[in-house]
Amino acid sequence: MMLNSIKYKLSILLMLLVCTVFSQQKVFQGNPDTAFEKARAMAFNQQRKKAQDTLRFILTKYPNYLDIRSFLASTYSWDGNYKEARKEFEYVLEKDPKRKNDWIAAIKNELYASLPYKANDLVKKALSYFSDDTDLLYLKAKSEEKLQNPKEALITLDKIISMAPNNSKAISYKKSLTNTLRFNSVGLSYSTVLYHKNERDASHYSTLNYTRQTKYGSVIAKINYSRRFESDNLQYEVDLYPRITDGLYAYVSAGFSNSSLFPKVRYGAELYKSLPLGLEVSLGFRGLKFSETTTIYTGSIGWYTGNSYWSLRPYFTPNDNGTSKSVTLAYRRYYSDADNYFGIAVGMGFSPEIDRFPVNTEQTVVFDLKTQKISGEYAFTSSNKKHAWRASVNILREEKSFERGAYFLLYTLGISYDLRFR
């Protein structure tokens, strides 16, 4: 009986001991400065994993020792573990946004990760604390180049040089960038519209374009060709994207045609403004002149988040029967830069940017047809960015203008190619 009592007490004691051991958390108890120095030495002496273990161990006791957390983030970035590095840099900069070196390291981490959109967002935030800092502006130019905005990068570099004429790094970068830039491109696109059950003959569209990048913005000249209803149609068009100031630019367009299935005159204007948190808004209009002129009002809300972009664009077309409305929601997932992406869009109603040919067989302009659509696109470039391709597919359910309530089902397939040169 006594032996059983002893065994019972020993088992209780053992259980308490085990529970105590497992309930204890490992927490650093030493000198953090000394341990940090040892960890740094290990990190620079091919013992990166041990160094990271030590740094994490110190942070169990001193989570806000920001120099340690910053160095840990840097080691993650060196190892290509960009996600963990981002997490640590975010912690540090949230605690103390006045740490310029950590802003620089965090931006470089996103550039190493081939995420120029994230890098550009971080640059904008950093410049709100360190206005016109040349080191940060240099990284801004880097992110702009990666985003396929070389003219913006050159403008940023010129700003650095105007503030620091002897900045050899900016001068060298400008020379290198200028030597590799391609300010011109010519492109050709083709698409066809197929009717389900062959209710109508296929339509064909193509565009020949020339683009020139200037310090004031881009200029695009186009010749649009349409083969529909057994007739050939041509339209001549010019699009301008003038740069007004940082974060503010415009779209201006004009087109002319003598063909019956194109508007005699097409024009439009829109103003775009960048906002904090990766947002962009715009407001503008489009005009289409057939026998009468129709004015379409539009705008957009865009949001850049990481390497993703969301856009919502409505159209409002006043007419004798009220106001026709349409809306398109688009999403793009960017890869290495702005010319490599996958996109998808859904919409309802006529959209003059997408449905450029609102004329039926009786040559009647119709804007208020009920339509639903979904589209996908994929764009990519060659490794040297000289060649760019894009493929698209669109499925459209469109109300028949001559039989309201009945619908066509259409499929659009498209492809384009651009050649860039100096």
PDB file of N, CA and C in Angstrom, residues 2 4 55 83 112 119 129 137-138 166 168 217 231 254 261 269 302 319 323 346 350 364 373 382-383:
ATOM      1  N   MET A   2       1.909   1.237   0.852  1.00  0.00           N
ATOM      2  CA  MET A   2       2.830   2.369   0.913  1.00  0.00           C
ATOM      3  C   MET A   2       3.581   2.516  -0.403  1.00  0.00           C
ATOM      4  N   ASN A   4       2.503   1.706  -3.391  1.00  0.00           N
ATOM      5  CA  ASN A   4       1.585   2.318  -4.359  1.00  0.00           C
ATOM      6  C   ASN A   4       1.463   3.830  -4.149  1.00  0.00           C
ATOM      7  N   LEU A  55      20.213  35.721 -34.017  1.00  0.00           N
ATOM      8  CA  LEU A  55      19.471  36.988 -34.088  1.00  0.00           C
ATOM      9  C   LEU A  55      18.013  36.792 -33.669  1.00  0.00           C
ATOM     10  N   LYS A  83      10.554  37.450 -48.998  1.00  0.00           N
ATOM     11  CA  LYS A  83       9.299  37.576 -48.252  1.00  0.00           C
ATOM     12  C   LYS A  83       9.556  37.795 -46.769  1.00  0.00           C
ATOM     13  N   TYR A 112      15.449  43.363 -55.909  1.00  0.00           N
ATOM     14  CA  TYR A 112      16.064  42.038 -56.044  1.00  0.00           C
ATOM     15  C   TYR A 112      14.989  40.984 -56.297  1.00  0.00           C
ATOM     16  N   ALA A 119       8.667  48.222 -54.969  1.00  0.00           N
ATOM     17  CA  ALA A 119       9.813  49.104 -54.748  1.00  0.00           C
ATOM     18  C   ALA A 119       9.406  50.561 -54.953  1.00  0.00           C
ATOM     19  N   TYR A 129       9.253  61.110 -45.956  1.00  0.00           N
ATOM     20  CA  TYR A 129      10.035  61.379 -44.752  1.00  0.00           C
ATOM     21  C   TYR A 129      11.375  62.046 -45.076  1.00  0.00           C
ATOM     22  N   LEU A 137      16.031  59.021 -54.505  1.00  0.00           N
ATOM     23  CA  LEU A 137      15.669  59.347 -55.879  1.00  0.00           C
ATOM     24  C   LEU A 137      16.371  58.427 -56.871  1.00  0.00           C
ATOM     25  N   TYR A 138      17.590  58.038 -56.545  1.00  0.00           N
ATOM     26  CA  TYR A 138      18.318  57.103 -57.410  1.00  0.00           C
ATOM     27  C   TYR A 138      17.567  55.770 -57.492  1.00  0.00           C
ATOM     28  N   ASN A 166      27.808  66.825 -59.162  1.00  0.00           N
ATOM     29  CA  ASN A 166      28.958  65.919 -59.144  1.00  0.00           C
ATOM     30  C   ASN A 166      28.582  64.499 -58.709  1.00  0.00           C
ATOM     31  N   SER A 168      28.407  61.255 -59.325  1.00  0.00           N
ATOM     32  CA  SER A 168      28.954  60.402 -60.390  1.00  0.00           C
ATOM     33  C   SER A 168      28.070  59.180 -60.652  1.00  0.00           C
ATOM     34  N   GLY A 217       6.144  63.337 -72.995  1.00  0.00           N
ATOM     35  CA  GLY A 217       5.190  62.245 -72.964  1.00  0.00           C
ATOM     36  C   GLY A 217       5.241  61.460 -74.259  1.00  0.00           C
ATOM     37  N   SER A 231     -17.468  45.529 -96.454  1.00  0.00           N
ATOM     38  CA  SER A 231     -16.937  46.848 -96.801  1.00  0.00           C
ATOM     39  C   SER A 231     -15.610  47.068 -96.080  1.00  0.00           C
ATOM     40  N   ALA A 254      -7.471  62.157 -81.061  1.00  0.00           N
ATOM     41  CA  ALA A 254      -8.298  62.631 -82.170  1.00  0.00           C
ATOM     42  C   ALA A 254      -8.191  61.636 -83.313  1.00  0.00           C
ATOM     43  N   LEU A 261     -18.520  53.271 -91.565  1.00  0.00           N
ATOM     44  CA  LEU A 261     -18.615  52.478 -90.336  1.00  0.00           C
ATOM     45  C   LEU A 261     -17.702  52.985 -89.223  1.00  0.00           C
ATOM     46  N   ALA A 269     -10.442  63.328 -74.212  1.00  0.00           N
ATOM     47  CA  ALA A 269      -9.443  63.876 -73.303  1.00  0.00           C
ATOM     48  C   ALA A 269      -9.714  63.336 -71.906  1.00  0.00           C
ATOM     49  N   GLY A 302      -8.119  53.432 -60.259  1.00  0.00           N
ATOM     50  CA  GLY A 302      -7.142  52.354 -60.359  1.00  0.00           C
ATOM     51  C   GLY A 302      -6.404  52.174 -59.056  1.00  0.00           C
ATOM     52  N   ASN A 319     -28.601  60.527 -73.967  1.00  0.00           N
ATOM     53  CA  ASN A 319     -29.303  60.478 -75.252  1.00  0.00           C
ATOM     54  C   ASN A 319     -30.767  60.853 -75.040  1.00  0.00           C
ATOM     55  N   THR A 323     -29.952  58.177 -70.155  1.00  0.00           N
ATOM     56  CA  THR A 323     -28.486  58.032 -70.142  1.00  0.00           C
ATOM     57  C   THR A 323     -28.129  56.556 -70.156  1.00  0.00           C
ATOM     58  N   VAL A 346     -14.175  42.086 -66.894  1.00  0.00           N
ATOM     59  CA  VAL A 346     -15.599  41.790 -67.053  1.00  0.00           C
ATOM     60  C   VAL A 346     -16.332  43.118 -67.161  1.00  0.00           C
ATOM     61  N   PHE A 350     -22.174  49.060 -73.429  1.00  0.00           N
ATOM     62  CA  PHE A 350     -21.251  49.477 -74.480  1.00  0.00           C
ATOM     63  C   PHE A 350     -20.114  50.311 -73.894  1.00  0.00           C
ATOM     64  N   THR A 364     -26.722  52.405 -88.381  1.00  0.00           N
ATOM     65  CA  THR A 364     -27.332  53.144 -87.280  1.00  0.00           C
ATOM     66  C   THR A 364     -26.432  53.034 -86.058  1.00  0.00           C
ATOM     67  N   LYS A 373     -19.773  40.957 -71.042  1.00  0.00           N
ATOM     68  CA  LYS A 373     -18.536  40.474 -71.662  1.00  0.00           C
ATOM     69  C   LYS A 373     -17.514  40.075 -70.623  1.00  0.00           C
ATOM     70  N   SER A 382      10.571  39.944 -75.365  1.00  0.00           N
ATOM     71  CA  SER A 382      11.839  39.226 -75.454  1.00  0.00           C
ATOM     72  C   SER A 382      12.741  39.675 -74.305  1.00  0.00           C
ATOM     73  N   SER A 383      13.810  38.954 -74.072  1.00  0.00           N
ATOM     74  CA  SER A 383      14.673  39.257 -72.932  1.00  0.00           C
ATOM     75  C   SER A 383      15.303  40.642 -73.019  1.00  0.00           C
TER      76      SER A 383
END
